CSV table of C-alpha atoms and ligand atoms in Angstrom, one decimal:
chain,number,residue,atom,x,y,z
G,1,MET,CA,-103.1,-106.3,-18.2
G,2,ILE,CA,-104.1,-104.9,-15.1
G,3,PRO,CA,-106.5,-101.9,-15.8
G,4,PRO,CA,-105.6,-98.5,-14.8
G,5,VAL,CA,-108.6,-98.1,-12.5
G,6,ALA,CA,-106.8,-101.3,-10.2
G,7,SER,CA,-103.1,-100.8,-10.8
G,8,ARG,CA,-103.4,-98.3,-7.6
G,9,PHE,CA,-103.7,-101.0,-5.4
G,10,VAL,CA,-101.9,-103.7,-7.7
G,11,ALA,CA,-98.1,-103.5,-8.9
G,12,GLY,CA,-98.4,-105.4,-11.9
G,13,GLU,CA,-98.8,-108.7,-13.1
G,14,THR,CA,-95.0,-109.9,-12.9
G,15,PRO,CA,-92.2,-109.8,-10.2
G,16,ALA,CA,-90.0,-107.6,-13.0
G,17,GLU,CA,-93.2,-104.8,-12.3
G,18,ALA,CA,-93.2,-105.3,-8.4
G,19,LEU,CA,-89.9,-104.8,-8.1
G,20,ASP,CA,-89.9,-102.0,-10.1
G,21,HIS,CA,-92.8,-100.1,-7.4
G,22,ALA,CA,-90.1,-101.5,-4.6
G,23,ARG,CA,-87.7,-99.4,-6.2
G,24,GLU,CA,-89.6,-96.7,-6.6
G,25,LEU,CA,-90.6,-96.7,-3.1
G,26,ASN,CA,-87.2,-97.3,-1.9
G,27,ASP,CA,-86.3,-93.5,-3.3
G,28,ARG,CA,-88.9,-92.4,-1.0
G,29,ASN,CA,-87.4,-94.4,2.2
G,30,VAL,CA,-90.8,-96.9,2.1
G,31,ARG,CA,-89.8,-100.9,2.2
G,32,ALA,CA,-91.7,-103.3,0.1
G,33,ILE,CA,-93.6,-106.4,1.6
G,34,LEU,CA,-93.9,-108.3,-1.9
G,35,ASN,CA,-97.3,-110.4,-1.9
G,36,LEU,CA,-97.3,-112.7,-5.0
G,37,LEU,CA,-101.9,-112.8,-5.1
G,38,GLY,CA,-103.3,-116.5,-4.6
G,39,GLU,CA,-105.0,-118.3,-2.2
G,40,HIS,CA,-107.3,-121.2,-1.1
G,41,TYR,CA,-105.7,-123.9,-3.4
G,42,ASP,CA,-107.3,-127.0,-2.9
G,43,ASP,CA,-104.4,-129.2,-4.5
G,44,ARG,CA,-101.1,-129.7,-3.6
G,45,GLY,CA,-99.9,-128.0,-7.8
G,46,PRO,CA,-101.0,-124.6,-7.7
G,47,ALA,CA,-99.6,-124.5,-4.1
G,48,ASP,CA,-96.1,-125.6,-5.0
G,49,GLU,CA,-96.0,-123.5,-8.0
G,50,ASP,CA,-96.4,-120.5,-5.8
G,51,ALA,CA,-93.9,-121.8,-3.3
G,52,GLU,CA,-91.6,-121.9,-6.0
G,53,ALA,CA,-92.6,-118.5,-7.2
G,54,TYR,CA,-91.4,-117.0,-4.1
G,55,LEU,CA,-87.8,-119.1,-4.4
G,56,ARG,CA,-87.5,-117.2,-7.4
G,57,LEU,CA,-88.6,-113.6,-6.0
G,58,VAL,CA,-86.0,-114.2,-3.4
G,59,ASP,CA,-83.5,-114.6,-5.9
G,60,ASP,CA,-85.2,-111.6,-7.7
G,61,ILE,CA,-84.4,-109.4,-4.5
G,62,GLY,CA,-81.2,-110.6,-4.1
G,63,ASP,CA,-80.1,-109.8,-7.6
G,64,THR,CA,-82.0,-106.6,-7.8
G,65,ALA,CA,-81.0,-105.2,-4.4
G,66,VAL,CA,-84.1,-103.7,-3.5
G,67,ASP,CA,-85.0,-103.3,-0.1
G,68,ALA,CA,-88.2,-105.7,-0.3
G,69,CYS,CA,-89.4,-108.8,1.8
G,70,ILE,CA,-92.1,-111.1,1.2
G,71,SER,CA,-95.2,-111.9,2.6
G,72,VAL,CA,-97.3,-115.0,2.3
G,73,LYS,CA,-100.6,-116.5,2.7
G,74,PRO,CA,-101.0,-120.1,4.5
G,75,SER,CA,-103.7,-121.3,1.7
G,76,GLN,CA,-101.5,-120.1,-0.7
G,77,ILE,CA,-98.6,-122.6,-0.5
G,78,GLY,CA,-101.1,-125.4,0.7
G,79,LEU,CA,-103.4,-125.2,3.9
G,80,ASP,CA,-106.0,-126.1,2.3
G,81,ALA,CA,-104.4,-129.3,0.7
G,82,GLY,CA,-103.3,-130.3,4.5
G,83,THR,CA,-101.2,-129.0,6.9
G,84,GLU,CA,-98.5,-131.0,6.0
G,85,VAL,CA,-98.0,-129.4,2.7
G,86,PHE,CA,-98.5,-126.1,4.0
G,87,ARG,CA,-95.7,-126.6,6.9
G,88,GLU,CA,-93.4,-128.1,3.8
G,89,ASN,CA,-93.7,-125.0,1.9
G,90,VAL,CA,-93.6,-122.7,4.2
G,91,GLU,CA,-90.5,-124.3,5.5
G,92,ARG,CA,-89.2,-124.4,2.2
G,93,ILE,CA,-89.5,-120.6,1.7
G,94,ALA,CA,-88.5,-119.6,5.3
G,95,ASP,CA,-85.1,-121.7,5.1
G,96,TYR,CA,-84.6,-120.4,1.3
G,97,ALA,CA,-85.2,-116.8,2.5
G,98,ALA,CA,-82.8,-116.9,5.4
G,99,ASP,CA,-79.9,-117.4,3.1
G,100,ALA,CA,-80.5,-115.1,1.3
G,101,GLY,CA,-81.1,-112.4,4.3
G,102,VAL,CA,-84.8,-111.9,2.9
G,103,PHE,CA,-87.4,-111.7,5.5
G,104,VAL,CA,-90.5,-113.5,5.3
G,105,TRP,CA,-94.1,-112.8,7.0
G,106,ILE,CA,-97.0,-115.4,7.1
G,107,ASP,CA,-100.5,-113.4,6.6
G,108,MET,CA,-103.2,-114.5,8.7
G,109,GLU,CA,-106.4,-115.7,7.4
G,110,ASP,CA,-109.6,-116.6,8.3
G,111,HIS,CA,-109.9,-117.9,12.4
G,112,THR,CA,-109.8,-121.5,11.4
G,113,THR,CA,-106.3,-121.3,9.9
G,114,THR,CA,-105.3,-119.4,13.1
G,115,ASP,CA,-103.4,-122.3,15.4
G,116,ALA,CA,-101.8,-123.5,12.2
G,117,THR,CA,-100.4,-120.5,11.2
G,118,LEU,CA,-99.0,-119.6,15.0
G,119,ASP,CA,-97.4,-122.8,15.2
G,120,ALA,CA,-95.4,-122.6,11.6
G,121,TYR,CA,-94.0,-119.5,12.8
G,122,GLU,CA,-93.5,-119.9,15.7
G,123,GLU,CA,-91.4,-123.1,14.8
G,124,LEU,CA,-89.4,-121.4,12.0
G,125,ALA,CA,-88.8,-118.1,14.1
G,126,ARG,CA,-87.0,-119.6,16.5
G,127,ARG,CA,-85.4,-121.6,13.8
G,128,HIS,CA,-83.9,-118.8,12.0
G,129,GLU,CA,-83.6,-116.6,15.5
G,130,GLY,CA,-86.0,-114.1,13.9
G,131,GLY,CA,-86.0,-113.5,9.9
G,132,VAL,CA,-89.9,-114.0,10.0
G,133,GLY,CA,-93.1,-112.4,11.1
G,134,VAL,CA,-96.9,-113.1,11.8
G,135,CYS,CA,-99.8,-111.6,11.4
G,136,VAL,CA,-102.8,-111.1,14.2
G,137,GLN,CA,-106.2,-110.1,14.1
G,138,SER,CA,-107.5,-107.5,17.0
G,139,ASN,CA,-111.1,-108.9,16.2
G,140,LEU,CA,-110.3,-112.3,17.8
G,141,ARG,CA,-110.7,-112.7,21.5
G,142,ARG,CA,-108.1,-114.9,21.4
G,143,THR,CA,-105.5,-112.7,20.7
G,144,ASP,CA,-104.7,-111.2,24.0
G,145,ASP,CA,-103.5,-115.1,24.6
G,146,ASP,CA,-102.1,-115.2,21.3
G,147,LEU,CA,-99.6,-112.1,21.9
G,148,GLU,CA,-98.9,-113.3,25.4
G,149,ARG,CA,-97.3,-116.7,23.6
G,150,LEU,CA,-95.6,-114.8,20.9
G,151,ALA,CA,-94.0,-112.0,23.3
G,152,GLU,CA,-91.5,-115.3,23.7
G,153,VAL,CA,-90.6,-115.7,20.0
G,154,PRO,CA,-88.2,-114.0,18.4
G,155,GLY,CA,-89.7,-112.2,15.3
G,156,LYS,CA,-92.2,-110.0,14.3
G,157,VAL,CA,-95.7,-109.3,14.8
G,158,ARG,CA,-98.2,-107.5,12.6
G,159,LEU,CA,-101.0,-106.4,15.1
G,160,VAL,CA,-104.0,-106.1,12.5
G,161,LYS,CA,-108.1,-105.4,12.9
G,162,GLY,CA,-108.6,-107.9,11.4
G,163,ALA,CA,-109.9,-108.8,7.5
G,164,TYR,CA,-112.4,-111.5,8.0
G,165,ASP,CA,-116.0,-112.3,9.4
G,166,PRO,CA,-115.0,-114.8,12.2
G,167,PRO,CA,-118.7,-115.9,14.6
G,168,ALA,CA,-119.4,-114.0,17.1
G,169,GLU,CA,-118.8,-116.5,19.9
G,170,ILE,CA,-115.0,-115.9,18.7
G,171,ALA,CA,-114.5,-112.2,17.7
G,172,TYR,CA,-115.5,-108.7,18.7
G,173,GLU,CA,-118.1,-107.6,15.8
G,174,GLU,CA,-118.5,-104.0,16.6
G,175,LYS,CA,-116.1,-101.7,15.4
G,176,SER,CA,-115.4,-99.7,18.6
G,177,VAL,CA,-114.9,-103.0,20.4
G,178,VAL,CA,-112.6,-104.3,17.9
G,179,ASP,CA,-110.7,-100.4,18.1
G,180,ASP,CA,-110.8,-100.9,21.9
G,181,ALA,CA,-109.1,-104.3,21.4
G,182,TYR,CA,-106.2,-102.9,18.5
G,183,ARG,CA,-105.4,-100.2,21.4
G,184,ARG,CA,-105.3,-103.1,24.2
G,185,HIS,CA,-102.7,-104.7,21.9
G,186,LEU,CA,-100.9,-102.1,21.0
G,187,GLU,CA,-100.4,-101.2,24.7
G,188,TYR,CA,-99.5,-104.6,25.7
G,189,MET,CA,-97.2,-105.5,22.6
G,190,PHE,CA,-95.2,-102.1,23.2
G,191,GLU,CA,-95.0,-102.9,26.9
G,192,HIS,CA,-93.6,-106.7,26.7
G,193,PHE,CA,-92.0,-106.9,23.2
G,194,ASP,CA,-88.7,-107.1,23.0
G,195,GLY,CA,-89.1,-105.2,19.3
G,196,GLY,CA,-90.5,-106.5,16.3
G,197,ILE,CA,-93.7,-104.7,16.5
G,198,ALA,CA,-95.4,-104.4,12.9
G,199,VAL,CA,-98.6,-101.7,13.2
G,200,GLY,CA,-100.6,-102.9,9.8
G,201,SER,CA,-103.2,-100.3,10.1
G,202,HIS,CA,-104.4,-96.8,8.2
G,203,ASP,CA,-106.2,-95.6,11.3
G,204,PRO,CA,-104.4,-92.3,12.1
G,205,GLU,CA,-105.4,-92.8,15.5
G,206,MET,CA,-103.6,-95.9,15.9
G,207,ILE,CA,-100.7,-94.4,14.4
G,208,ASP,CA,-100.4,-91.8,16.8
G,209,ARG,CA,-101.1,-94.1,19.7
G,210,ALA,CA,-97.9,-96.3,18.7
G,211,LYS,CA,-95.8,-93.3,18.0
G,212,ALA,CA,-96.6,-92.0,21.7
G,213,LEU,CA,-96.3,-96.1,23.2
G,214,HIS,CA,-92.8,-95.9,21.4
G,215,GLU,CA,-92.1,-92.7,23.3
G,216,GLU,CA,-93.0,-94.1,26.8
G,217,TYR,CA,-91.3,-97.7,26.0
G,218,GLY,CA,-88.8,-97.1,23.9
G,219,THR,CA,-90.0,-100.4,21.6
G,220,ASP,CA,-89.0,-100.5,18.0
G,221,PHE,CA,-91.5,-100.8,16.0
G,222,GLU,CA,-92.4,-100.3,12.0
G,223,ILE,CA,-95.4,-99.1,10.4
G,224,GLN,CA,-97.4,-101.2,7.6
G,225,MET,CA,-100.2,-99.9,5.2
G,226,LEU,CA,-101.1,-101.4,1.7
G,227,MET,CA,-100.2,-100.4,-1.6
G,228,GLY,CA,-102.6,-97.5,-3.0
G,229,VAL,CA,-104.0,-96.7,0.6
G,230,ARG,CA,-102.5,-93.3,2.1
G,231,GLU,CA,-99.6,-93.3,0.3
G,232,ASP,CA,-98.8,-89.1,1.2
G,233,ALA,CA,-99.3,-90.6,4.8
G,234,GLN,CA,-96.5,-93.5,4.2
G,235,TYR,CA,-94.3,-91.1,2.4
G,236,ASP,CA,-94.7,-88.4,5.3
G,237,LEU,CA,-94.0,-91.0,8.0
G,238,ALA,CA,-91.3,-92.5,6.6
G,239,GLU,CA,-89.4,-89.7,7.1
G,240,GLU,CA,-89.6,-90.2,10.7
G,241,TYR,CA,-90.5,-93.9,10.9
G,242,GLU,CA,-89.8,-97.1,9.7
G,243,VAL,CA,-92.6,-97.5,7.0
G,244,TRP,CA,-93.3,-100.6,4.8
G,245,GLN,CA,-96.0,-101.1,2.2
G,246,TYR,CA,-97.9,-104.2,0.9
G,247,VAL,CA,-97.2,-104.8,-2.3
G,248,PRO,CA,-99.3,-107.1,-4.4
G,249,TYR,CA,-98.9,-107.9,-7.8
G,250,GLY,CA,-99.8,-111.3,-9.9
G,251,ASP,CA,-102.8,-112.5,-12.3
G,252,LYS,CA,-104.9,-112.9,-9.8
G,253,TRP,CA,-105.5,-108.9,-8.9
G,254,LEU,CA,-109.1,-109.0,-9.8
G,255,SER,CA,-110.7,-110.6,-6.5
G,256,TYR,CA,-108.2,-108.4,-4.2
G,257,PHE,CA,-109.3,-105.1,-6.3
G,258,TYR,CA,-113.0,-106.2,-5.2
G,259,ARG,CA,-112.4,-106.4,-1.8
G,260,ARG,CA,-110.2,-103.2,-1.7
G,261,VAL,CA,-113.4,-101.7,-3.5
G,262,MET,CA,-115.9,-103.4,-1.1
G,263,GLU,CA,-113.7,-102.7,2.1
G,264,ARG,CA,-114.0,-98.8,1.3
G,265,LYS,CA,-116.3,-97.4,-1.6
G,266,GLU,CA,-114.6,-94.9,-1.4
G,267,ASN,CA,-111.6,-96.5,-2.9
G,268,LEU,CA,-113.1,-97.1,-6.1
G,269,THR,CA,-113.5,-93.1,-6.6
G,270,PHE,CA,-109.7,-92.6,-5.7
G,271,ALA,CA,-108.8,-95.0,-8.5
G,272,LEU,CA,-111.1,-93.8,-11.0
G,273,ARG,CA,-110.2,-90.0,-9.9
G,274,ALA,CA,-106.3,-91.1,-10.3
G,275,VAL,CA,-107.1,-92.3,-13.9
G,276,LEU,CA,-109.2,-89.9,-15.0
G,277,GLY,CA,-106.8,-87.4,-13.9
G,278,ARG,CA,-109.0,-85.5,-11.6
S,1,FAD,P1,-110.3,-98.8,9.6
S,1,FAD,O1,-110.2,-99.4,11.1
S,1,FAD,O2,-110.9,-99.9,8.1
S,1,FAD,O3,-110.3,-97.4,9.4
S,1,FAD,C1,-110.2,-96.5,10.3
S,1,FAD,C2,-109.6,-95.2,9.7
S,1,FAD,O4,-108.8,-95.8,8.8
S,1,FAD,C3,-110.6,-94.6,8.8
S,1,FAD,O5,-111.4,-93.8,9.4
S,1,FAD,C4,-109.8,-93.7,8.2
S,1,FAD,O6,-109.2,-92.4,8.8
S,1,FAD,C5,-108.0,-94.7,8.1
S,1,FAD,N1,-108.6,-95.5,6.7
S,1,FAD,C6,-109.0,-96.7,6.3
S,1,FAD,N2,-108.7,-97.0,5.4
S,1,FAD,C7,-108.5,-95.9,4.7
S,1,FAD,C8,-108.8,-95.3,3.2
S,1,FAD,N3,-109.1,-96.6,2.4
S,1,FAD,N4,-108.3,-94.3,2.7
S,1,FAD,C9,-108.0,-93.6,3.8
S,1,FAD,N5,-108.1,-93.4,4.4
S,1,FAD,C10,-108.5,-94.8,5.3
S,1,FAD,N6,-106.0,-108.3,7.6
S,1,FAD,C11,-106.0,-109.8,7.9
S,1,FAD,O7,-107.1,-110.5,8.4
S,1,FAD,N7,-105.0,-110.7,7.8
S,1,FAD,C12,-103.4,-110.0,7.5
S,1,FAD,O8,-102.3,-110.6,7.3
S,1,FAD,C13,-103.8,-108.9,6.7
S,1,FAD,N8,-102.4,-108.1,6.8
S,1,FAD,C14,-102.0,-106.6,6.3
S,1,FAD,C15,-101.4,-106.0,5.7
S,1,FAD,C16,-101.2,-104.6,5.9
S,1,FAD,C17,-100.0,-103.9,5.7
S,1,FAD,C18,-102.4,-103.9,6.3
S,1,FAD,C19,-102.4,-102.3,6.2
S,1,FAD,C20,-103.4,-104.4,6.3
S,1,FAD,C21,-103.9,-106.2,6.4
S,1,FAD,N9,-104.9,-106.4,6.8
S,1,FAD,C22,-105.1,-108.3,7.5
S,1,FAD,C23,-106.3,-105.7,7.0
S,1,FAD,C24,-106.6,-105.5,8.4
S,1,FAD,O9,-107.0,-106.3,9.3
S,1,FAD,C25,-107.3,-104.2,8.4
S,1,FAD,O10,-109.2,-104.7,7.4
S,1,FAD,C26,-107.4,-103.3,7.3
S,1,FAD,O11,-106.0,-102.7,7.5
S,1,FAD,C27,-108.3,-102.0,7.7
S,1,FAD,O12,-108.2,-101.6,8.9
S,1,FAD,P2,-107.2,-100.2,9.4
S,1,FAD,O13,-107.1,-100.6,10.8
S,1,FAD,O14,-106.7,-100.1,8.4
S,1,FAD,O15,-108.6,-99.0,9.0
């Protein structure tokens, strides 16, 4: 069982708990992006198992009629075991989800995976005429070029600042420079994309900028934030905008919780306060 201190960020260990959380979000006009926790499997066995779990989750979403989609990590469904394993599994999931009308996001992991992830995304987004989305990271210097390529693809793109630490030759390191890149990428997307923009950030400045760009260009967008982070803002924004919450679940919650705490120490204080009721 997940201790109360971590349950602020993780919906539970089972799909049923994740779906219950999604239903509560839906009641507040927020939609759910369900992510089964797991990554970096060297062997095909666990990668195939998680791919199967996503197929069952797609069925559960259909059966329970919650407003939810799924988000998968390439290394969770086989990228570390070989590009062909990842391709087989991501295609299986995307084809199955397309038949069920469930949207599939592909998370972006460290810089060594960017090409394999974008190639798989492009093929699947074209095959399903949308129905698939991919994440890109503003801290990578290549992202200006990647966005030009993605503007022509009929899927969705989630723009994030980047959660990994790539080497300096290929990435911006200073936070202010990453923020500048994020502003530039947002502007490019609103100007050149035909909708399908997901603003994956908790940063109030970037959200305000996206709202202003939407006014200027009229391009559709959605806002995505993580479970347990600025949830009141998520509910407020959902009164006017399309808001999705990224909802992790599963028994591998400890390392995810640890990451949330390391990236922002206040997260532990918030979580402890919630547990202590203060
Ligand atoms: P930051 O730049 O960290 O902070 C800017 C401001 O936002 C802060 O000053 C504060 O005002 C506010 N803020 C930020 N965090 C908090 C908090 N905990 N509590 C209160 N206010 C806060 N990264 C990847 O590399 N690959 C992915 O696939 C990926 N998927 C993501 C999906 C979603 C839905 C989201 C929201 C993020 C994802 N990320 C992913 C993580 C992302 O790259 C960033 O590491 C993370 O979102 C932190 O950047 P930020 O823009 O939210 O805000």
